[in-house]
Short mmCIF file of C-alpha atoms and ligand atoms in Angstrom, two decimals:
data_model
loop_
_atom_site.label_atom_id
_atom_site.label_comp_id
_atom_site.label_asym_id
_atom_site.label_seq_id
_atom_site.Cartn_x
_atom_site.Cartn_y
_atom_site.Cartn_z
CA UNK A 357 -0.09 0.14 -0.14
CA UNK A 358 1.44 3.21 -1.13
CA UNK A 359 0.10 6.34 1.04
CA UNK A 360 0.09 9.96 0.40
CA UNK A 361 0.12 12.17 3.39
CA UNK A 362 -1.07 15.67 3.43
CA UNK A 363 -1.22 18.42 6.31
CA UNK A 364 -3.95 21.00 5.31
CA UNK A 365 -5.07 24.50 7.06
CA UNK A 366 -3.39 26.24 9.72
CA UNK A 367 -0.23 24.78 11.01
CA UNK A 368 0.21 23.67 14.63
CA UNK A 369 3.11 22.07 16.46
CA UNK A 370 2.79 18.33 16.40
CA UNK A 371 1.90 17.89 12.62
CA UNK A 372 5.65 16.67 11.97
CA UNK A 373 5.29 14.08 15.15
CA UNK A 374 2.03 12.83 13.37
CA UNK A 375 3.96 12.34 10.00
CA UNK A 376 6.91 10.42 11.63
CA UNK A 377 4.56 8.42 13.77
CA UNK A 378 2.66 7.12 10.66
CA UNK A 379 5.76 6.61 8.76
CA UNK A 380 7.60 4.51 11.21
CA UNK A 381 4.75 2.59 12.16
CA UNK A 382 3.78 1.91 8.45
CA UNK A 383 7.06 1.19 7.22
CA UNK A 384 8.52 -0.99 9.97
CA UNK A 385 5.20 -2.76 11.32
CA UNK A 386 2.65 -2.42 8.62
CA UNK A 387 4.61 -2.81 5.20
CA UNK A 388 3.52 0.43 4.02
CA UNK A 389 5.23 2.81 1.63
CA UNK A 390 4.63 6.82 1.88
CA UNK A 391 5.10 9.93 -0.19
CA UNK A 392 4.14 13.60 1.03
CA UNK A 393 2.04 15.79 -0.92
CA UNK A 394 3.46 19.42 -1.07
CA UNK A 395 1.18 22.14 0.89
CA UNK A 396 -1.90 20.40 1.52
CA UNK A 397 -4.60 19.66 -0.99
CA UNK A 398 -2.76 21.84 -3.54
CA UNK A 399 -0.16 18.97 -3.66
CA UNK A 400 -2.81 16.59 -4.20
CA UNK A 401 -4.51 18.37 -7.05
CA UNK A 402 -1.31 19.33 -9.02
CA UNK A 403 0.14 16.00 -8.15
CA UNK A 404 3.04 17.46 -6.31
CA UNK A 405 5.03 15.04 -4.21
CA UNK A 406 8.00 14.53 -1.95
CA UNK A 407 10.09 11.28 -0.97
CA UNK A 408 9.05 10.40 2.54
CA UNK A 409 10.93 7.40 3.94
CA UNK A 410 12.33 6.54 7.27
CA UNK A 411 15.25 8.76 6.64
CA UNK A 412 12.98 11.85 6.00
CA UNK A 413 11.40 11.72 9.16
CA UNK A 414 14.55 11.17 11.43
CA UNK A 415 14.42 13.63 14.49
CA UNK A 416 11.17 15.65 13.31
CA UNK A 417 8.99 14.84 16.39
CA UNK A 418 10.43 17.89 18.16
CA UNK A 419 10.00 20.36 14.93
CA UNK A 420 7.47 22.85 14.86
CA UNK A 421 5.50 23.36 11.58
CA UNK A 422 5.30 20.76 9.04
CA UNK A 423 7.91 19.33 6.65
CA UNK A 424 5.30 19.15 3.97
CA UNK A 425 4.25 22.53 3.89
CA UNK A 426 0.24 23.63 4.35
CA UNK A 427 -2.22 25.68 2.43
CA UNK A 428 -5.86 26.10 2.64
CA UNK A 429 -6.60 25.02 -0.80
CA UNK A 430 -9.79 23.56 -1.56
CA UNK A 431 -9.41 20.37 -3.75
CA UNK A 432 -12.85 20.96 -5.46
CA UNK A 433 -11.64 23.96 -7.10
CA UNK A 434 -9.45 24.63 -9.88
CA UNK A 435 -8.03 21.41 -11.47
CA UNK A 436 -9.74 19.50 -8.46
CA UNK A 437 -12.26 17.22 -8.14
CA UNK A 438 -12.73 13.54 -7.38
CA UNK A 439 -12.26 12.28 -11.07
CA UNK A 440 -9.01 14.52 -11.62
CA UNK A 441 -7.57 13.52 -8.18
CA UNK A 442 -8.15 9.92 -8.71
CA UNK A 443 -6.54 10.12 -11.91
CA UNK A 444 -3.71 11.90 -10.61
CA UNK A 445 -3.39 9.27 -7.65
CA UNK A 446 -3.35 6.47 -10.47
CA UNK A 447 -0.69 8.06 -12.40
CA UNK A 448 1.66 8.51 -9.25
CA UNK A 449 0.69 4.92 -7.92
CA UNK A 450 -0.61 6.21 -4.82
CA UNK A 451 -3.42 4.01 -3.25
CA UNK A 452 -4.61 6.14 -0.25
CA UNK A 453 -4.24 9.43 1.41
CA UNK A 454 -3.80 10.43 4.85
CA UNK A 455 -5.16 13.75 5.64
CA UNK A 456 -4.15 15.77 8.67
CA UNK A 457 -6.32 18.71 9.18
CA UNK A 458 -9.15 20.57 10.67
CA UNK A 459 -12.86 20.79 9.86
CA UNK A 460 -12.39 22.31 6.36
CA UNK A 461 -9.84 19.34 5.39
CA UNK A 462 -11.90 16.68 7.00
CA UNK A 463 -15.21 18.09 5.30
CA UNK A 464 -13.25 18.10 1.89
CA UNK A 465 -11.89 14.43 2.64
CA UNK A 466 -15.44 13.20 3.50
CA UNK A 467 -16.95 14.51 0.16
CA UNK A 468 -14.03 12.81 -1.54
CA UNK A 469 -14.38 9.63 0.18
CA UNK A 470 -18.00 9.77 -0.51
CA UNK A 471 -17.14 9.89 -4.31
CA UNK A 472 -14.99 6.73 -3.83
CA UNK A 473 -11.34 8.03 -2.71
CA UNK A 474 -9.47 6.07 -0.33
CA UNK A 475 -8.83 8.54 2.58
CA UNK A 476 -8.18 8.40 6.15
CA UNK A 477 -7.98 11.40 8.46
CA UNK A 478 -6.05 12.90 11.63
CA UNK A 479 -7.73 15.60 13.42
CA UNK A 480 -5.83 19.07 13.75
CA UNK A 481 -6.83 22.26 15.19
CA UNK A 482 -4.80 24.47 17.57
CA UNK A 483 -8.23 25.99 19.00
CA UNK A 484 -9.19 22.37 20.26
CA UNK A 485 -12.62 22.86 18.79
CA UNK A 486 -13.23 19.44 17.04
CA UNK A 487 -16.07 17.89 19.10
CA UNK A 488 -14.94 14.26 18.03
CA UNK A 489 -11.87 14.11 19.62
CA UNK A 490 -11.17 14.83 23.64
CA UNK A 491 -7.71 16.82 22.93
CA UNK A 492 -6.06 17.85 19.62
CA UNK A 493 -2.19 17.87 19.45
CA UNK A 494 -0.95 21.67 19.19
CA UNK A 495 -3.57 22.91 21.84
CA UNK A 496 -1.30 21.88 24.92
CA UNK A 497 1.60 23.82 23.29
CA UNK A 498 -0.25 26.93 22.56
CA UNK A 499 -1.45 27.14 26.19
CA UNK A 500 1.99 26.66 27.29
CA UNK A 501 3.41 29.62 25.11
CA UNK A 502 0.33 31.72 26.10
CA UNK A 503 0.59 30.95 29.79
CA UNK A 504 4.35 31.83 29.51
CA UNK A 505 3.53 35.19 27.76
CA UNK A 506 1.02 35.93 30.63
CA UNK A 507 3.34 35.29 33.24
CA UNK A 508 5.47 37.97 31.66
CA UNK A 509 2.74 40.20 31.18
CA UNK A 510 1.84 40.29 34.81
CA UNK A 511 5.41 41.04 36.07
CA UNK A 512 5.46 44.16 33.91
CA UNK A 513 1.89 44.85 34.91
CA UNK A 514 2.86 44.79 38.58
CA UNK A 515 5.69 47.07 37.88
CA UNK A 516 3.58 49.75 36.43
CA UNK A 517 0.11 49.27 38.12
CA UNK A 518 -1.52 48.46 34.73
CA UNK A 519 -4.28 46.35 33.44
CA UNK A 520 -2.93 43.94 30.98
CA UNK A 521 -5.04 42.60 28.09
CA UNK A 522 -3.74 39.41 26.60
CA UNK A 523 -5.34 38.41 23.15
CA UNK A 524 -5.03 34.50 22.25
CA UNK A 525 -6.26 32.40 19.45
CA UNK A 526 -9.71 30.96 19.40
CA UNK A 527 -12.32 31.58 16.47
CA UNK A 528 -15.07 29.91 17.68
CA UNK A 529 -14.21 28.53 21.05
CA UNK A 530 -12.37 29.95 24.05
CA UNK A 531 -10.32 26.49 25.01
CA UNK A 532 -6.88 28.56 24.85
CA UNK A 533 -8.04 31.36 26.68
CA UNK A 534 -9.80 29.16 29.42
CA UNK A 535 -6.71 27.21 29.88
CA UNK A 536 -4.16 29.66 30.04
CA UNK A 537 -6.08 32.28 31.72
CA UNK A 538 -6.69 29.77 34.33
CA UNK A 539 -3.01 28.58 34.56
CA UNK A 540 -1.89 32.48 34.60
CA UNK A 541 -4.33 33.30 37.35
CA UNK A 542 -6.33 35.88 35.09
CA UNK A 543 -8.86 38.13 36.83
CA UNK A 544 -11.36 37.72 33.65
CA UNK A 545 -11.36 35.72 30.64
CA UNK A 546 -13.27 36.44 28.01
CA UNK A 547 -14.39 33.82 25.31
CA UNK A 548 -16.67 33.35 22.19
CA UNK A 549 -19.10 31.12 24.09
CA UNK A 550 -19.93 33.83 26.64
CA UNK A 551 -21.30 37.51 25.82
CA UNK A 552 -20.06 39.55 28.52
CA UNK A 553 -20.79 43.26 29.06
CA UNK A 554 -17.88 45.97 29.33
CA UNK A 555 -19.61 46.91 32.79
CA UNK A 556 -18.80 43.29 34.16
CA UNK A 557 -15.27 43.30 32.71
CA UNK A 558 -14.53 46.60 34.44
CA UNK A 559 -16.06 45.46 37.71
CA UNK A 560 -13.40 42.38 37.54
CA UNK A 561 -10.66 44.74 36.82
CA UNK A 562 -11.72 47.16 39.52
CA UNK A 563 -11.79 44.69 42.11
CA UNK A 564 -8.49 43.03 41.38
CA UNK A 565 -6.85 46.68 41.26
CA UNK A 566 -8.66 47.25 44.73
CA UNK A 567 -6.58 44.31 46.09
CA UNK A 568 -3.32 45.87 44.74
CA UNK A 569 -2.98 43.65 41.78
CA UNK A 570 -2.24 44.37 38.50
CA UNK A 571 -5.47 43.02 36.60
CA UNK A 572 -4.84 40.55 33.87
CA UNK A 573 -7.75 40.26 31.22
CA UNK A 574 -7.36 37.27 28.64
CA UNK A 575 -9.49 37.44 25.46
CA UNK A 576 -9.82 34.92 22.69
CA UNK A 577 -9.76 36.52 19.31
CA UNK A 578 -13.39 35.36 18.57
CA UNK A 579 -15.17 37.16 21.63
CA UNK A 580 -17.78 39.34 21.12
CA UNK A 581 -18.83 41.91 23.73
CA UNK A 582 -22.50 41.94 24.43
CA UNK A 583 -22.70 45.42 22.91
CA UNK A 584 -21.40 43.86 19.41
CA UNK A 585 -22.85 41.69 17.03
CA UNK A 586 -19.85 39.86 15.45
CA UNK A 587 -16.44 38.96 16.35
CA UNK A 588 -13.81 41.99 15.75
CA UNK A 589 -12.30 41.67 12.38
CA UNK A 590 -10.42 44.29 10.67
CA UNK A 591 -8.04 42.16 8.03
CA UNK A 592 -10.45 41.17 5.51
CA UNK A 593 -11.23 37.55 4.59
CA UNK A 594 -9.14 34.12 4.39
CA UNK A 595 -8.89 31.66 1.54
CA UNK A 596 -12.30 30.34 3.06
CA UNK A 597 -14.02 33.61 2.98
CA UNK A 598 -14.09 33.56 6.74
CA UNK A 599 -13.40 37.07 8.19
CA UNK A 600 -9.70 37.07 9.82
CA UNK A 601 -9.94 37.73 13.40
CA UNK A 602 -7.55 39.57 15.82
CA UNK A 603 -7.31 42.84 17.55
CA UNK A 604 -10.13 42.57 19.88
CA UNK A 605 -7.74 43.12 22.78
CA UNK A 606 -6.71 46.41 21.36
CA UNK A 607 -10.23 47.56 21.04
CA UNK A 608 -10.98 46.36 24.68
CA UNK A 609 -7.99 48.27 26.48
CA UNK A 610 -9.15 51.85 25.88
CA UNK A 611 -12.71 50.86 26.92
CA UNK A 612 -11.23 49.23 30.11
CA UNK A 613 -9.24 52.32 30.76
CA UNK A 614 -12.10 54.79 30.27
CA UNK A 615 -14.37 52.66 32.46
CA UNK A 616 -11.84 52.00 35.45
CA UNK A 617 -9.35 55.03 34.98
CA UNK A 618 -6.83 52.14 35.13
CA UNK A 619 -4.11 52.48 32.66
CA UNK A 620 -4.22 49.55 30.07
CA UNK A 621 -2.16 47.96 27.50
CA UNK A 622 -2.93 44.99 25.11
CA UNK A 623 -0.83 42.34 23.61
CA UNK A 624 -2.03 40.02 20.71
CA UNK A 625 0.15 36.90 20.88
CA UNK A 626 -1.10 35.83 17.33
CA UNK A 627 0.89 33.03 15.46
CA UNK A 628 3.43 32.75 18.16
CA UNK A 629 0.95 30.55 19.75
CA UNK A 630 1.34 28.13 16.69
CA UNK A 631 5.09 28.13 16.17
CA UNK A 632 8.14 26.28 17.64
CA UNK A 633 8.71 22.86 19.40
CA UNK A 634 5.55 20.99 20.65
CA UNK A 635 5.31 20.13 24.28
CA UNK A 636 5.89 16.45 25.22
CA UNK A 637 2.20 15.87 25.56
CA UNK A 638 1.73 17.03 22.07
CA UNK A 639 4.41 15.12 20.61
CA UNK A 640 3.18 11.76 22.42
CA UNK A 641 -0.31 12.49 21.34
CA UNK A 642 0.52 13.37 17.82
CA UNK A 643 2.90 10.26 17.44
CA UNK A 644 0.07 7.76 18.87
CA UNK A 645 -2.32 9.54 16.19
CA UNK A 646 0.02 9.12 13.50
CA UNK A 647 0.93 5.34 14.12
CA UNK A 648 -3.00 4.85 14.45
CA UNK A 649 -3.59 6.23 11.12
CA UNK A 650 -1.27 4.04 9.56
CA UNK A 651 -3.21 1.08 11.33
CA UNK A 652 -6.68 2.34 9.97
CA UNK A 653 -5.22 2.45 6.44
CA UNK A 654 -4.10 -1.42 7.06
CA UNK A 655 -7.86 -1.87 7.77
CA UNK A 656 -9.16 0.00 4.66
CA UNK A 657 -11.08 2.19 7.22
CA UNK A 658 -11.95 4.85 4.45
CA UNK A 659 -13.77 7.81 5.74
CA UNK A 660 -12.63 7.34 9.20
CA UNK A 661 -10.25 9.14 11.35
CA UNK A 662 -8.19 8.66 14.52
CA UNK A 663 -9.47 10.42 17.80
CA UNK A 664 -8.65 10.54 21.44
CA UNK A 665 -11.17 9.43 23.93
CA UNK A 666 -10.02 9.68 27.38
CA UNK A 667 -6.31 8.26 26.96
CA UNK A 668 -7.45 5.84 24.28
CA UNK A 669 -7.03 6.37 20.58
CA UNK A 670 -10.09 5.43 18.66
CA UNK A 671 -11.68 5.45 15.46
CA UNK A 672 -14.54 7.63 14.44
CA UNK A 673 -16.24 8.65 11.10
CA UNK A 674 -15.68 11.66 9.56
CA UNK A 675 -19.50 12.95 9.94
CA UNK A 676 -18.90 12.73 13.50
CA UNK A 677 -16.15 15.13 13.21
CA UNK A 678 -17.95 17.67 11.27
CA UNK A 679 -20.82 20.08 12.07
CA UNK A 680 -20.35 20.04 16.10
CA UNK A 681 -18.03 22.10 17.67
CA UNK A 682 -16.61 21.26 21.10
CA UNK A 683 -17.38 24.59 22.82
CA UNK A 684 -16.25 25.26 26.70
CA UNK A 685 -19.46 24.18 28.58
CA UNK A 686 -21.29 26.38 30.69
CA UNK A 687 -19.90 24.48 33.83
CA UNK A 688 -16.18 24.83 32.85
CA UNK A 689 -16.79 28.61 32.48
CA UNK A 690 -18.52 29.07 35.64
CA UNK A 691 -15.91 27.31 37.32
CA UNK A 692 -13.21 29.53 35.94
CA UNK A 693 -15.40 32.62 36.51
CA UNK A 694 -15.50 31.86 40.37
CA UNK A 695 -11.82 33.15 40.46
CA UNK A 696 -12.44 36.15 38.39
CA UNK A 697 -12.25 39.57 39.95
O1 F6P B 1025 -8.04 27.77 13.19
C1 F6P B 1025 -6.63 28.11 13.79
C2 F6P B 1025 -6.48 29.51 13.80
O2 F6P B 1025 -5.37 29.76 14.42
C3 F6P B 1025 -7.48 30.43 14.42
O3 F6P B 1025 -7.46 30.56 15.70
C4 F6P B 1025 -6.98 31.77 13.71
O4 F6P B 1025 -8.34 32.60 13.64
C5 F6P B 1025 -6.74 31.20 12.27
O5 F6P B 1025 -6.35 29.97 12.43
C6 F6P B 1025 -5.74 31.96 11.64
O6 F6P B 1025 -5.32 31.74 10.46
P1 F6P B 1025 -4.19 32.23 9.58
O7 F6P B 1025 -2.93 31.38 9.78
O8 F6P B 1025 -4.62 31.68 8.29
O9 F6P B 1025 -3.85 33.46 9.77
#
């Protein structure tokens, strides 16, 4: 069996560990061969492949990014579509595709599988917003990076008696904000799932300042204050036509300053959260998912993806991974909110 691996959508730490896990288990145990598609679905559509043997994955579990490159190409556009892609796979002697990606990638993979292509999936999202898996690799690394940044913001905030606003990723869900904010002892955590008034934010900030603390406000990029209708976006659309987010922290800072009289500064962490070496947890999770993905190819489990349930790696259908976001449940937010202010 000759398998083409692709990484698609936004990158995150751990992609290379998945590739390594799949290639090692596949070549050493399952008798498989591998190639890599360059830049996600673009490589599939254009038939652009790289060799992927054991020697190519040596030492890459600890490397950030993806050795294959990634893009947000839609495989149904341009020269894409199931028939053309199948012709390309036949020409290149590729029997099956292993697609490592988020909701957009898996939705495309499902459509192609429904049309007869042989595809298995590995879920990827730094936001941790796929309901079908308990955790996605990259999330733990992003939380570590964000927490470390907040620890730093707190010391400079303390020196100047300022309120510090830290903006983190999280388009639809607030998992990175919730976890890093709790870890850093934030005085308010603002997430897309919870509309919050500026008066409430100011109350939390004032209460922390009254105790002599420099308030830390953590905000997810997709947060919408209760006076607004949509998340803040000032950067146009991405390749999927979705608004590019980022900048809500800078918007909130002057409002907090106006309401409380406390000097306030905002920092947007942005893509720093997606770069650099993965944590040990993410390397292990990603390696296990890659190994399991090699196994489900062996079982011809087309239209299935590997996922984490508890501490076990399981197999679920693409349809289960699609259409349902893993939002922060009310009780998790309420638990964190007990410590606000
Ligand atoms: O979906 C993951 C994510 O990191 C979001 O949190 C963020 O809105 C988006 O990707 C950024 O995408 P890009 O890398 O295209 O700027």
